[in-house]
Amino acid sequence: METFSNLIDLDSYSPDEWNMIVELAQQIQKNPALYRSRCSGKIMGTLFYEPSTRTQMSFQTAMLRLGGTIIGFDNPSTSSVSKGENIKDTTKIVSSYADILVMRNPYEGSAKAAALTADCPVINAGDGGHLHPTQTLTDMLTLKNEKGRLDHLKIGLCGDLRYGRTVHSQLKALSRYEGNEFILISTPELALPSYIKDVLNARGCTYKEIYSLDEAITGESLDMLYMTRIQKERFSSEEEYNRQKDVFRLDTEKMKKAPKDMIVMHPLPRVDEIAMDVDDDPRAMYFTQAKNGMFVRMALIISVLEGRLGAPKLLTGTIKNDVECTNPKCITKTEHYLPHSFKVQGDICECEYCDERILLD
Amino acid sequence: METFSNLIDLDSYSPDEWNMIVELAQQIQKNPALYRSRCSGKIMGTLFYEPSTRTQMSFQTAMLRLGGTIIGFDNPSTSSVSKGENIKDTTKIVSSYADILVMRNPYEGSAKAAALTADCPVINAGDGGHLHPTQTLTDMLTLKNEKGRLDHLKIGLCGDLRYGRTVHSQLKALSRYEGNEFILISTPELALPSYIKDVLNARGCTYKEIYSLDEAITGESLDMLYMTRIQKERFSSEEEYNRQKDVFRLDTEKMKKAPKDMIVMHPLPRVDEIAMDVDDDPRAMYFTQAKNGMFVRMALIISVLEGRLGAPKLLTGTIKNDVECTNPKCITKTEHYLPHSFKVQGDICECEYCDERILLD
Amino acid sequence: METFSNLIDLDSYSPDEWNMIVELAQQIQKNPALYRSRCSGKIMGTLFYEPSTRTQMSFQTAMLRLGGTIIGFDNPSTSSVSKGENIKDTTKIVSSYADILVMRNPYEGSAKAAALTADCPVINAGDGGHLHPTQTLTDMLTLKNEKGRLDHLKIGLCGDLRYGRTVHSQLKALSRYEGNEFILISTPELALPSYIKDVLNARGCTYKEIYSLDEAITGESLDMLYMTRIQKERFSSEEEYNRQKDVFRLDTEKMKKAPKDMIVMHPLPRVDEIAMDVDDDPRAMYFTQAKNGMFVRMALIISVLEGRLGAPKLLTGTIKNDVECTNPKCITKTEHYLPHSFKVQGDICECEYCDERILLD
């Protein structure tokens, strides 16, 4: 098995390598014409097992602006994939057509599973609620462009901190930079899970939990406020949702009280957690951020296709085929041929696909 | 807000500008190789909120034959758009990826709404039953190619003249050229609405209503016959439909009686309003017309991307957010952030999105 | 009607012409860079009336790797095609945009029907259970690459030989080469139909029917084993399926007993007729075969676009519009304008679309 410069999990690379991608994105942004034939003759295969128009278009545009071309699917119900083909076979075949694969799949660990069998590098464009590394790189480029740095920032994160994949990834990434401080703004029910807090603690990061956006905005001198959606279904009842939603909604009233240089970011799509008239505020950076996603993906495609990121091994743990991952959304639940690989520490096995921790009896 | 050379409504431009597009289309048609890299490096975003394979492929081919590339969606049910994102956010993001947007949407005024927020020019590829300007340009190119002129023509229009968007657009356009005469062929129930007759009258155009295709073909010396579909549902009953449909159906019998130089056009798709053996008649121009659509769209893309059309303001009327448009298919019904903009004349407000006239009490 | 180098049915061409395509594919495979601009400026239209992601991506990749571009649809439910447009109109229009059409359609004879009206060459990418010529060319390239020849081979075909389109096509093709011998491995219910046996007999081919894969593998010195899926529904009952399926399932146990140089092929997708651990056997050629499909399609696109295959007439028989083809899946059942064309021999009419034989009373 050949190994490629896949991007499955940002954690496989060092902050130096993240910085390299972000800096290349900045160069591309400054002079895109220099890169317009960089991937000429190369084909990207976009395997979208669930719809994500924005992410897919961002990747497609990135490839086209590098002179490459695209094949792929975005609707498994109209593809042979729905005839029950396993990821290995699909990946084997499409990677024999394409030079780079971009995969979106609702199962956690699916991108790693794809990378195990693909004959070309794989980029993870979201594997369920697990990882979405190119969103995190997009956030980092936006911070770097707007704030000039990725360290010594005071960052507010507002919304569903419990289930929010982008929030978790960003915290894991930004906690690797010195001096960052996090203000966690959510309901108690949607507070950050303890395993992410463990990461912050282990890295000596300061964080504070606050239950009102207003308080965070007025009381803390935030450099950046990261808004995310709170899905209605996360609340115990419709009434509870209606009672709470405004507390975590950003509007022009709140923006008036916010620091003059506090930029606002959002991974989009938004529903109504940011009022539309905030869009006209020069501190609103979410559309800029979306555009940055294209530049970061251009930088990433170049880095991956040119092998600039090294080729970290995909599975480094212990194969224990008798142990089953307990996460029902883990890719090992549907792709039965995958080796059950775990990082073992004492009687805890951490699944190498979805990062679930399993306590052995 | 920057303004671009959008094409939302032909009426925003003068016949001189229409002619310029048609003439450029003729030049492209004569020597397509000259234009094959004209839009190299440019990306078109096709936002199709409802399926229209033919229109979409025509635009895509046009862009590809100019050396450009394409992103987009054609199936909102497999796109994030179905998660309820508003047009503003979608447009903002896709226009940050693409250089030109082409939009199809069932709501009237939707393309104008998109142009208000897009960061690149927008072409209207059909906004519900409202406008479809590139179809009209296609018709004009076909007339120009086949008849050598756009004026002093006797034109028969047959079918559903009441609801037929293409018919209305064509009448509004061709009535701007001198000496054109119109024969309106339909059932009384599907006759041309009076507000279009008002336009014809205002411009001093001659027109006549006839209730039988046969009579129009034999009695008038038509230069062109424009056939359109009558949808079954437009008739009061299945029996009524069956009784009437042949009256408005073109077949080889009727073609035998038609003028030797009467070309036949149809926006396609047809159902059975033109018998298939008419296809072999050299006067049948509907497939040629479909191909012309590609050349006109090439000319339009060049004109829009190169800013040749000027940049007319999108909203020129008065904002009255307390007045609601009464058209249930108006885009303001779903996109609540849009300013309610009207052209006000006395106590009549004409909606600047869908052209509905509202009588103020 | 102009005639093009269509590829509807391999039988329209001679083995010399098949060899030419296969040899061109080998040259492309050896030096793909030489061909990367060969179809620059050309557009392929992919008309997929039913999903077949793999075939479609294979064609798309082939065109992209020749420098061409792509338009098309893959989901008739989101295309105007679902509004009931006939194949003639769709084909007329798309062939006025594109330079070459690739068509997949569940009706038998549909690709020929399309070629009758298209204004550019048409490639059949599968017309129901009838023909799939590019799969057969793919198989031939794989045999040529791996075995060095297409003649004097001993070939096992396992699975559903009764309904398997790829098996029938391959037998019809390989029986044209000298000295090939076929071992037919299936249940009696799914045995090869007699009209294919007639072809083999007429060409003096040796064949043998065997009811167990194990026996075929151990008893015959196969050069190649062609595995295909047996659909569950083909069995009389679930029990019968479960009882029989392992008999026709290839696993590592069986591979141990197989000849050292017996390559394994499969048109894919597989379900479980080949155990996944067979993939690691160097004799497993199905993923290589899938990749070969891309090279064969590149060769075919060049041959068709450059008119290298001559232009065989599509209909050569007798028009008998009063005779109805008895095959309910024949394209003449839905496209009523098609001339009913038959090859007549005595009182037997063979439909020129779907090859059904009709006995006249």
Short mmCIF file of C-alpha atoms in Angstrom, two decimals, chain B:
data_model
loop_
_atom_site.label_atom_id
_atom_site.label_comp_id
_atom_site.label_asym_id
_atom_site.label_seq_id
_atom_site.Cartn_x
_atom_site.Cartn_y
_atom_site.Cartn_z
CA MET B 1 -23.25 47.93 -4.16
CA GLU B 2 -21.36 47.53 -7.39
CA THR B 3 -23.56 47.16 -10.47
CA PHE B 4 -22.75 44.82 -13.31
CA SER B 5 -23.93 44.20 -16.86
CA ASN B 6 -26.66 41.89 -15.60
CA LEU B 7 -29.28 40.53 -17.96
CA ILE B 8 -32.45 40.33 -15.93
CA ASP B 9 -34.97 41.89 -18.27
CA LEU B 10 -34.46 42.77 -21.93
CA ASP B 11 -36.29 46.03 -21.23
CA SER B 12 -33.29 47.30 -19.30
CA TYR B 13 -31.49 47.58 -22.60
CA SER B 14 -32.27 49.28 -25.87
CA PRO B 15 -32.94 47.56 -29.20
CA ASP B 16 -29.49 48.81 -30.22
CA GLU B 17 -28.01 46.73 -27.47
CA TRP B 18 -30.14 43.71 -28.43
CA ASN B 19 -28.93 44.11 -31.99
CA MET B 20 -25.35 44.25 -30.80
CA ILE B 21 -25.78 40.88 -29.05
CA VAL B 22 -27.52 39.32 -32.05
CA GLU B 23 -24.83 40.57 -34.40
CA LEU B 24 -22.06 39.28 -32.16
CA ALA B 25 -23.86 35.92 -32.12
CA GLN B 26 -23.83 35.94 -35.92
CA GLN B 27 -20.11 36.63 -35.98
CA ILE B 28 -19.46 33.81 -33.53
CA GLN B 29 -21.60 31.49 -35.62
CA LYS B 30 -19.58 32.35 -38.68
CA ASN B 31 -16.22 31.82 -37.06
CA PRO B 32 -16.50 30.05 -33.71
CA ALA B 33 -12.78 29.20 -33.59
CA LEU B 34 -11.97 32.88 -33.08
CA TYR B 35 -13.80 32.80 -29.76
CA ARG B 36 -12.70 29.48 -28.30
CA SER B 37 -10.44 31.00 -25.66
CA ARG B 38 -12.34 34.24 -25.16
CA CYS B 39 -13.45 33.36 -21.61
CA SER B 40 -10.53 31.16 -20.70
CA GLY B 41 -9.98 31.17 -16.94
CA LYS B 42 -13.54 32.32 -16.27
CA ILE B 43 -16.08 30.26 -14.29
CA MET B 44 -19.84 30.26 -14.77
CA GLY B 45 -22.04 29.32 -11.84
CA THR B 46 -25.37 27.81 -12.91
CA LEU B 47 -27.92 28.07 -10.11
CA PHE B 48 -30.89 26.03 -11.29
CA TYR B 49 -33.56 25.90 -8.59
CA GLU B 50 -35.76 23.90 -10.91
CA PRO B 51 -34.73 21.52 -13.67
CA SER B 52 -34.31 22.86 -17.18
CA THR B 53 -31.82 20.54 -18.81
CA ARG B 54 -31.96 22.18 -22.21
CA THR B 55 -31.44 25.73 -21.01
CA GLN B 56 -28.72 24.64 -18.64
CA MET B 57 -26.88 22.63 -21.28
CA SER B 58 -27.17 25.52 -23.71
CA PHE B 59 -25.52 27.89 -21.24
CA GLN B 60 -22.90 25.32 -20.28
CA THR B 61 -22.02 24.61 -23.88
CA ALA B 62 -21.80 28.33 -24.58
CA MET B 63 -19.33 28.79 -21.74
CA LEU B 64 -17.28 25.72 -22.68
CA ARG B 65 -17.08 26.84 -26.31
CA LEU B 66 -15.63 30.13 -25.07
CA GLY B 67 -12.94 28.26 -23.11
CA GLY B 68 -14.55 28.83 -19.72
CA THR B 69 -15.61 26.29 -17.11
CA ILE B 70 -18.68 25.58 -14.99
CA ILE B 71 -19.83 24.96 -11.45
CA GLY B 72 -23.38 24.86 -10.16
CA PHE B 73 -26.37 22.81 -9.19
CA ASP B 74 -29.50 21.67 -10.97
CA ASN B 75 -31.31 19.80 -8.31
CA PRO B 76 -32.04 21.74 -5.15
CA SER B 77 -33.19 18.60 -3.38
CA THR B 78 -29.61 17.35 -3.41
CA SER B 79 -28.12 20.70 -2.53
CA SER B 80 -27.67 22.64 0.67
CA VAL B 81 -30.10 25.08 -0.82
CA SER B 82 -32.80 22.72 0.32
CA LYS B 83 -31.66 23.30 3.90
CA GLY B 84 -33.43 26.62 3.54
CA GLU B 85 -30.62 28.99 2.74
CA ASN B 86 -31.82 32.29 1.35
CA ILE B 87 -30.91 33.49 -2.13
CA LYS B 88 -28.74 36.28 -0.77
CA ASP B 89 -26.37 33.97 1.06
CA THR B 90 -26.20 31.45 -1.81
CA THR B 91 -25.61 34.23 -4.31
CA LYS B 92 -22.98 35.95 -2.19
CA ILE B 93 -21.02 32.76 -1.85
CA VAL B 94 -21.30 31.37 -5.38
CA SER B 95 -20.50 34.78 -6.85
CA SER B 96 -17.31 34.79 -4.81
CA TYR B 97 -16.33 31.56 -6.58
CA ALA B 98 -17.65 32.30 -10.06
CA ASP B 99 -17.24 35.16 -12.56
CA ILE B 100 -20.79 35.06 -13.86
CA LEU B 101 -24.02 33.54 -12.54
CA VAL B 102 -26.89 32.05 -14.51
CA MET B 103 -30.03 31.62 -12.48
CA ARG B 104 -33.26 29.73 -12.95
CA ASN B 105 -35.85 29.91 -10.20
CA PRO B 106 -39.63 29.43 -10.05
CA TYR B 107 -40.22 32.72 -8.22
CA GLU B 108 -40.85 35.85 -10.25
CA GLY B 109 -38.20 38.50 -9.77
CA SER B 110 -35.73 36.00 -8.34
CA ALA B 111 -32.97 36.85 -10.81
CA LYS B 112 -33.21 40.53 -9.93
CA ALA B 113 -33.08 39.63 -6.26
CA ALA B 114 -29.94 37.59 -6.92
CA ALA B 115 -28.34 40.42 -8.88
CA LEU B 116 -28.91 42.79 -5.95
CA THR B 117 -26.49 40.85 -3.78
CA ALA B 118 -24.21 38.99 -6.18
CA ASP B 119 -20.59 40.06 -6.50
CA CYS B 120 -20.60 39.27 -10.21
CA PRO B 121 -23.05 39.72 -13.11
CA VAL B 122 -26.24 37.65 -13.20
CA ILE B 123 -28.11 36.30 -16.22
CA ASN B 124 -31.78 35.45 -15.86
CA ALA B 125 -32.42 31.98 -17.27
CA GLY B 126 -36.10 32.08 -16.39
CA ASP B 127 -37.79 33.43 -13.27
CA GLY B 128 -41.05 31.50 -13.10
CA GLY B 129 -43.70 32.64 -15.54
CA HIS B 130 -42.15 36.10 -15.63
CA LEU B 131 -39.15 36.53 -17.95
CA HIS B 132 -36.81 34.40 -20.01
CA PRO B 133 -34.77 36.97 -21.93
CA THR B 134 -32.25 34.59 -23.52
CA GLN B 135 -35.09 32.71 -25.20
CA THR B 136 -36.20 35.97 -26.78
CA LEU B 137 -32.68 36.75 -27.96
CA THR B 138 -32.55 33.26 -29.45
CA ASP B 139 -35.76 33.92 -31.33
CA MET B 140 -34.36 37.20 -32.60
CA LEU B 141 -31.16 35.60 -33.86
CA THR B 142 -33.21 32.97 -35.70
CA LEU B 143 -35.38 35.62 -37.35
CA LYS B 144 -32.35 37.68 -38.27
CA ASN B 145 -30.57 34.65 -39.75
CA GLU B 146 -33.56 33.31 -41.64
CA LYS B 147 -35.42 36.48 -42.59
CA GLY B 148 -32.54 38.93 -42.66
CA ARG B 149 -34.33 41.46 -40.50
CA LEU B 150 -36.26 42.03 -37.29
CA ASP B 151 -38.70 44.61 -38.66
CA HIS B 152 -41.57 44.62 -41.13
CA LEU B 153 -42.41 41.01 -40.37
CA LYS B 154 -45.80 39.37 -40.17
CA ILE B 155 -45.64 37.00 -37.26
CA GLY B 156 -48.17 34.40 -36.17
CA LEU B 157 -48.13 33.28 -32.55
CA CYS B 158 -50.10 30.14 -31.79
CA GLY B 159 -51.02 28.35 -28.58
CA ASP B 160 -51.33 29.48 -25.01
CA LEU B 161 -51.00 33.24 -25.43
CA ARG B 162 -52.40 33.94 -22.00
CA TYR B 163 -49.75 32.28 -19.86
CA GLY B 164 -46.95 31.80 -22.37
CA ARG B 165 -43.94 33.65 -21.07
CA THR B 166 -41.95 33.32 -24.28
CA VAL B 167 -44.80 34.77 -26.32
CA HIS B 168 -45.13 37.79 -24.04
CA SER B 169 -41.39 38.48 -24.10
CA GLN B 170 -41.22 38.15 -27.84
CA LEU B 171 -44.15 40.52 -28.37
CA LYS B 172 -42.63 43.07 -26.04
CA ALA B 173 -39.33 42.83 -27.89
CA LEU B 174 -40.48 42.70 -31.51
CA SER B 175 -42.98 45.51 -31.00
CA ARG B 176 -39.94 47.75 -30.54
CA TYR B 177 -39.02 47.23 -34.20
CA GLU B 178 -40.82 49.09 -36.92
CA GLY B 179 -43.63 47.63 -39.00
CA ASN B 180 -44.07 44.29 -37.30
CA GLU B 181 -47.59 42.82 -37.41
CA PHE B 182 -48.88 40.07 -35.14
CA ILE B 183 -51.49 37.38 -35.74
CA LEU B 184 -52.58 35.97 -32.40
CA ILE B 185 -53.87 32.41 -32.73
CA SER B 186 -55.51 30.78 -29.69
CA THR B 187 -58.76 29.88 -27.99
CA PRO B 188 -60.64 32.86 -26.53
CA GLU B 189 -59.82 31.55 -23.05
CA LEU B 190 -56.11 31.56 -23.83
CA ALA B 191 -56.06 34.91 -25.62
CA LEU B 192 -53.30 37.44 -25.05
CA PRO B 193 -53.81 39.33 -21.75
CA SER B 194 -54.82 42.93 -22.06
CA TYR B 195 -51.65 44.37 -20.48
CA ILE B 196 -49.63 42.96 -23.38
CA LYS B 197 -52.22 44.28 -25.83
CA ASP B 198 -51.74 47.66 -24.12
CA VAL B 199 -48.03 47.45 -24.92
CA LEU B 200 -48.76 46.66 -28.57
CA ASN B 201 -51.28 49.47 -28.79
CA ALA B 202 -48.97 51.95 -27.13
CA ARG B 203 -46.31 51.15 -29.70
CA GLY B 204 -48.73 51.41 -32.57
CA CYS B 205 -48.44 47.76 -33.56
CA THR B 206 -51.05 46.06 -35.70
CA TYR B 207 -52.41 42.78 -34.39
CA LYS B 208 -55.36 40.50 -35.10
CA GLU B 209 -56.88 37.65 -33.09
CA ILE B 210 -57.76 34.44 -34.91
CA TYR B 211 -59.26 31.29 -33.43
CA SER B 212 -57.95 28.73 -35.87
CA LEU B 213 -54.45 27.89 -37.00
CA ASP B 214 -55.72 26.80 -40.39
CA GLU B 215 -57.30 30.15 -41.03
CA ALA B 216 -54.17 32.02 -40.00
CA ILE B 217 -51.96 29.89 -42.22
CA THR B 218 -54.12 30.22 -45.29
CA GLY B 219 -55.48 33.70 -44.79
CA GLU B 220 -52.40 35.63 -43.74
CA SER B 221 -49.07 35.68 -45.49
CA LEU B 222 -47.02 34.93 -42.41
CA ASP B 223 -43.25 35.33 -42.43
CA MET B 224 -42.95 33.25 -39.30
CA LEU B 225 -45.24 31.04 -37.26
CA TYR B 226 -44.33 30.69 -33.60
CA MET B 227 -45.86 27.57 -32.10
CA THR B 228 -46.15 26.99 -28.36
CA ARG B 229 -47.55 24.28 -26.19
CA ILE B 230 -51.04 24.44 -24.77
CA GLN B 231 -50.93 22.61 -21.48
CA LYS B 232 -53.81 20.18 -20.98
CA GLU B 233 -54.52 21.74 -17.61
CA ARG B 234 -55.37 25.06 -19.24
CA PHE B 235 -58.55 23.61 -20.69
CA SER B 236 -61.76 23.38 -18.75
CA SER B 237 -62.03 19.64 -19.26
CA GLU B 238 -60.38 16.66 -20.91
CA GLU B 239 -63.14 16.69 -23.56
CA GLU B 240 -62.60 20.35 -24.29
CA TYR B 241 -58.88 19.66 -24.66
CA ASN B 242 -59.46 16.79 -27.05
CA ARG B 243 -61.94 18.81 -29.05
CA GLN B 244 -59.63 21.79 -29.44
CA LYS B 245 -56.11 20.49 -29.55
CA ASP B 246 -56.08 19.64 -33.26
CA VAL B 247 -57.22 23.14 -34.13
CA PHE B 248 -53.91 24.41 -32.80
CA ARG B 249 -51.76 21.54 -33.96
CA LEU B 250 -49.39 21.98 -36.88
CA ASP B 251 -49.11 19.06 -39.25
CA THR B 252 -47.95 18.42 -42.81
CA GLU B 253 -51.50 19.07 -44.11
CA LYS B 254 -51.45 22.58 -42.72
CA MET B 255 -47.86 23.09 -43.89
CA LYS B 256 -48.92 22.34 -47.45
CA LYS B 257 -51.24 25.35 -47.36
CA ALA B 258 -48.71 27.63 -45.67
CA PRO B 259 -46.66 30.30 -47.43
CA LYS B 260 -43.51 28.89 -49.03
CA ASP B 261 -41.26 31.12 -46.95
CA MET B 262 -43.11 30.87 -43.64
CA ILE B 263 -40.58 29.57 -41.15
CA VAL B 264 -41.82 27.64 -38.12
CA MET B 265 -40.34 28.28 -34.70
CA HIS B 266 -40.97 26.72 -31.27
CA PRO B 267 -39.15 27.28 -27.98
CA LEU B 268 -39.19 23.50 -27.27
CA PRO B 269 -39.85 21.07 -25.71
CA ARG B 270 -42.90 20.29 -27.78
CA VAL B 271 -45.45 17.70 -26.85
CA ASP B 272 -47.64 17.13 -29.86
CA GLU B 273 -48.52 20.62 -31.07
CA ILE B 274 -46.16 20.04 -34.01
CA ALA B 275 -46.45 16.65 -35.72
CA MET B 276 -43.10 14.96 -36.03
CA ASP B 277 -43.21 14.69 -39.80
CA VAL B 278 -43.16 18.49 -40.02
CA ASP B 279 -39.53 18.16 -38.86
CA ASP B 280 -38.50 17.18 -42.37
CA ASP B 281 -39.96 20.36 -43.86
CA PRO B 282 -37.16 22.82 -44.68
CA ARG B 283 -39.28 25.60 -43.13
CA ALA B 284 -39.12 23.88 -39.72
CA MET B 285 -36.58 25.96 -37.82
CA TYR B 286 -37.03 24.85 -34.22
CA PHE B 287 -33.93 22.66 -34.04
CA THR B 288 -31.89 25.37 -35.74
CA GLN B 289 -33.41 27.78 -33.24
CA ALA B 290 -32.24 25.58 -30.33
CA LYS B 291 -28.73 25.61 -31.73
CA ASN B 292 -28.93 29.39 -32.16
CA GLY B 293 -29.59 29.56 -28.43
CA MET B 294 -26.02 28.46 -27.86
CA PHE B 295 -24.57 31.19 -30.10
CA VAL B 296 -26.72 33.90 -28.54
CA ARG B 297 -25.65 32.80 -25.09
CA MET B 298 -22.00 32.90 -26.16
CA ALA B 299 -22.51 36.46 -27.36
CA LEU B 300 -24.32 37.34 -24.15
CA ILE B 301 -21.65 35.86 -21.89
CA ILE B 302 -18.98 37.87 -23.70
CA SER B 303 -21.09 41.04 -23.54
CA VAL B 304 -21.80 40.62 -19.85
CA LEU B 305 -18.30 39.59 -18.79
CA GLU B 306 -16.71 42.38 -20.78
CA GLY B 307 -19.19 44.94 -19.49
CA ARG B 308 -20.39 45.85 -22.97
CA LEU B 309 -23.96 46.36 -21.92
CA GLY B 310 -23.47 49.16 -19.45
CA ALA B 311 -24.68 48.65 -15.93
CA PRO B 312 -28.29 49.71 -15.50
CA LYS B 313 -29.50 50.18 -11.93
CA LEU B 314 -31.57 47.27 -10.68
CA LEU B 315 -33.99 49.23 -8.50
CA THR B 316 -34.98 52.69 -9.63
CA GLY B 317 -38.33 53.13 -7.89
CA THR B 318 -39.48 53.95 -4.39
CA ILE B 319 -38.94 51.74 -1.36
CA LYS B 320 -42.23 51.12 0.43
CA ASN B 321 -41.63 48.31 2.89
CA ASP B 322 -45.15 48.63 4.24
CA VAL B 323 -46.63 47.70 0.84
CA GLU B 324 -46.79 43.99 0.06
CA CYS B 325 -46.74 42.72 -3.51
CA THR B 326 -49.98 40.87 -4.16
CA ASN B 327 -48.41 38.29 -6.49
CA PRO B 328 -48.03 35.05 -4.52
CA LYS B 329 -45.22 33.96 -6.85
CA CYS B 330 -43.22 37.16 -6.26
CA ILE B 331 -39.75 36.58 -4.86
CA THR B 332 -40.49 39.06 -2.05
CA LYS B 333 -42.83 36.43 -0.60
CA THR B 334 -39.93 34.13 0.27
CA GLU B 335 -36.96 36.49 0.58
CA HIS B 336 -38.06 38.75 3.37
CA TYR B 337 -34.94 40.91 3.53
CA LEU B 338 -35.57 42.40 0.08
CA PRO B 339 -36.52 46.07 -0.02
CA HIS B 340 -40.09 46.43 -1.35
CA SER B 341 -39.40 48.60 -4.32
CA PHE B 342 -42.13 49.96 -6.60
CA LYS B 343 -42.56 52.19 -9.57
CA VAL B 344 -45.31 54.47 -8.32
CA GLN B 345 -47.83 56.11 -10.65
CA GLY B 346 -50.73 57.78 -8.86
CA ASP B 347 -52.22 55.11 -6.63
CA ILE B 348 -50.71 52.22 -8.60
CA CYS B 349 -47.50 50.56 -7.44
CA GLU B 350 -45.70 48.31 -9.88
CA CYS B 351 -43.48 45.79 -8.11
CA GLU B 352 -39.90 46.16 -9.33
CA TYR B 353 -39.27 42.42 -9.01
CA CYS B 354 -42.25 40.77 -10.69
CA ASP B 355 -43.97 43.73 -12.43
CA GLU B 356 -47.25 43.07 -10.61
CA ARG B 357 -49.45 46.16 -10.35
CA ILE B 358 -50.91 46.88 -6.95
CA LEU B 359 -53.72 49.36 -6.41
CA LEU B 360 -53.22 51.26 -3.17
CA ASP B 361 -56.42 51.91 -1.25
#
